[in-house]
């Protein structure tokens, strides 16, 4: 069995996982995105502690490169997983933003 080589497309998986960590609450209520936002002095929510949660949309900066690398270098190991997961998450984020705006 021929294995796919490691390459730039393989970076789609860690970028995607970092985006998920940046945008989701971990057990215990810790959110990496909230911590980074507060570290730079920004609120993670649009209305104090409620409203639109900004870190998932800031994580787009991680999901877009993950999707691009996964689609561009799909012959690399794990690139298929990274491209589909990041594309699916981008679609969900786009839909949620659309419903929030409307």
mmCIF file of C-alpha atoms in Angstrom:
data_model
loop_
_atom_site.group_PDB
_atom_site.id
_atom_site.type_symbol
_atom_site.label_atom_id
_atom_site.label_comp_id
_atom_site.label_asym_id
_atom_site.label_seq_id
_atom_site.Cartn_x
_atom_site.Cartn_y
_atom_site.Cartn_z
ATOM 1 C CA UNK A 1 0.000 0.000 0.000
ATOM 2 C CA UNK A 2 1.386 3.376 -1.033
ATOM 3 C CA UNK A 3 1.111 6.037 1.648
ATOM 4 C CA UNK A 4 0.518 9.680 0.863
ATOM 5 C CA UNK A 5 3.466 11.985 1.604
ATOM 6 C CA UNK A 6 3.478 14.612 4.304
ATOM 7 C CA UNK A 7 3.410 18.126 2.907
ATOM 8 C CA UNK A 8 1.788 21.533 2.992
ATOM 9 C CA UNK A 9 -1.677 19.972 2.773
ATOM 10 C CA UNK A 10 -0.993 18.143 6.024
ATOM 11 C CA UNK A 11 -0.941 21.533 7.785
ATOM 12 C CA UNK A 12 -4.686 21.829 7.214
ATOM 13 C CA UNK A 13 -5.341 19.503 10.173
ATOM 14 C CA UNK A 14 -3.419 21.451 12.864
ATOM 15 C CA UNK A 15 -4.810 24.746 11.542
ATOM 16 C CA UNK A 16 -8.326 23.349 11.701
ATOM 17 C CA UNK A 17 -7.827 21.971 15.220
ATOM 18 C CA UNK A 18 -6.357 25.277 16.388
ATOM 19 C CA UNK A 19 -9.392 27.064 14.943
ATOM 20 C CA UNK A 20 -11.714 24.740 16.863
ATOM 21 C CA UNK A 21 -9.753 25.318 20.085
ATOM 22 C CA UNK A 22 -9.879 29.061 19.440
ATOM 23 C CA UNK A 23 -13.650 29.109 19.025
ATOM 24 C CA UNK A 24 -15.079 26.465 21.390
ATOM 25 C CA UNK A 25 -15.444 26.188 25.126
ATOM 26 C CA UNK A 26 -13.404 23.398 26.659
ATOM 27 C CA UNK A 27 -14.553 21.486 29.759
ATOM 28 C CA UNK A 28 -14.363 23.870 32.679
ATOM 29 C CA UNK A 29 -15.547 26.806 30.559
ATOM 30 C CA UNK A 30 -12.138 27.786 29.166
ATOM 31 C CA UNK A 31 -12.138 29.282 25.657
ATOM 32 C CA UNK A 32 -8.778 30.028 24.050
ATOM 33 C CA UNK A 33 -10.332 32.753 21.900
ATOM 34 C CA UNK A 34 -11.827 34.494 24.927
ATOM 35 C CA UNK A 35 -8.459 34.397 26.685
ATOM 36 C CA UNK A 36 -6.639 35.882 23.691
ATOM 37 C CA UNK A 37 -9.278 38.568 23.206
ATOM 38 C CA UNK A 38 -9.059 39.593 26.875
ATOM 39 C CA UNK A 39 -5.247 39.486 26.702
ATOM 40 C CA UNK A 40 -5.275 42.175 24.005
ATOM 41 C CA UNK A 41 -8.003 44.149 25.802
ATOM 42 C CA UNK A 42 -10.990 43.320 23.587
ATOM 43 C CA UNK A 43 -14.392 41.975 24.541
ATOM 44 C CA UNK A 44 -15.177 38.528 23.153
ATOM 45 C CA UNK A 45 -18.896 39.332 23.003
ATOM 46 C CA UNK A 46 -20.748 42.055 21.109
ATOM 47 C CA UNK A 47 -22.929 43.054 24.085
ATOM 48 C CA UNK A 48 -20.747 42.567 27.144
ATOM 49 C CA UNK A 49 -21.337 38.934 28.103
ATOM 50 C CA UNK A 50 -23.983 38.113 25.501
ATOM 51 C CA UNK A 51 -24.723 38.716 21.834
ATOM 52 C CA UNK A 52 -22.422 37.670 19.023
ATOM 53 C CA UNK A 53 -19.391 35.667 20.153
ATOM 54 C CA UNK A 54 -16.451 37.010 18.145
ATOM 55 C CA UNK A 55 -13.806 34.227 18.518
ATOM 56 C CA UNK A 56 -15.498 31.765 16.123
ATOM 57 C CA UNK A 57 -15.489 34.452 13.447
ATOM 58 C CA UNK A 58 -11.896 35.386 14.217
ATOM 59 C CA UNK A 59 -11.076 31.680 13.820
ATOM 60 C CA UNK A 60 -11.988 32.102 10.150
ATOM 61 C CA UNK A 61 -8.387 33.314 9.845
ATOM 62 C CA UNK A 62 -7.387 29.728 10.667
ATOM 63 C CA UNK A 63 -10.149 27.839 8.840
ATOM 64 C CA UNK A 64 -9.675 29.566 5.470
ATOM 65 C CA UNK A 65 -5.963 28.667 5.164
ATOM 66 C CA UNK A 66 -6.782 25.143 6.374
ATOM 67 C CA UNK A 67 -9.377 24.745 3.624
ATOM 68 C CA UNK A 68 -7.137 26.275 0.960
ATOM 69 C CA UNK A 69 -4.176 24.073 1.878
ATOM 70 C CA UNK A 70 -6.390 20.997 2.050
ATOM 71 C CA UNK A 71 -7.962 21.614 -1.343
ATOM 72 C CA UNK A 72 -4.755 22.753 -3.047
ATOM 73 C CA UNK A 73 -2.591 19.882 -1.757
ATOM 74 C CA UNK A 74 -5.203 17.146 -1.463
ATOM 75 C CA UNK A 75 -2.669 14.454 -2.340
ATOM 76 C CA UNK A 76 -0.867 14.988 0.986
ATOM 77 C CA UNK A 77 -1.501 12.920 4.087
ATOM 78 C CA UNK A 78 -4.486 14.101 6.211
ATOM 79 C CA UNK A 79 -5.285 16.909 3.744
ATOM 80 C CA UNK A 80 -8.638 15.343 2.887
ATOM 81 C CA UNK A 81 -9.747 15.400 6.510
ATOM 82 C CA UNK A 82 -8.596 18.983 6.986
ATOM 83 C CA UNK A 83 -10.231 20.292 3.824
ATOM 84 C CA UNK A 84 -13.645 18.769 4.549
ATOM 85 C CA UNK A 85 -13.776 19.659 8.238
ATOM 86 C CA UNK A 86 -12.614 23.245 7.702
ATOM 87 C CA UNK A 87 -14.965 23.718 4.732
ATOM 88 C CA UNK A 88 -17.897 22.394 6.758
ATOM 89 C CA UNK A 89 -17.072 24.667 9.699
ATOM 90 C CA UNK A 90 -16.753 27.669 7.341
ATOM 91 C CA UNK A 91 -20.175 26.862 5.881
ATOM 92 C CA UNK A 92 -21.728 26.678 9.369
ATOM 93 C CA UNK A 93 -20.083 29.961 10.382
ATOM 94 C CA UNK A 94 -21.336 31.653 7.217
ATOM 95 C CA UNK A 95 -24.887 30.385 7.825
ATOM 96 C CA UNK A 96 -24.872 31.460 11.469
ATOM 97 C CA UNK A 97 -23.624 34.927 10.556
ATOM 98 C CA UNK A 98 -26.260 35.179 7.842
ATOM 99 C CA UNK A 99 -29.044 34.268 10.293
ATOM 100 C CA UNK A 100 -27.639 36.662 12.898
ATOM 101 C CA UNK A 101 -27.630 39.547 10.394
ATOM 102 C CA UNK A 102 -31.127 38.817 9.122
#
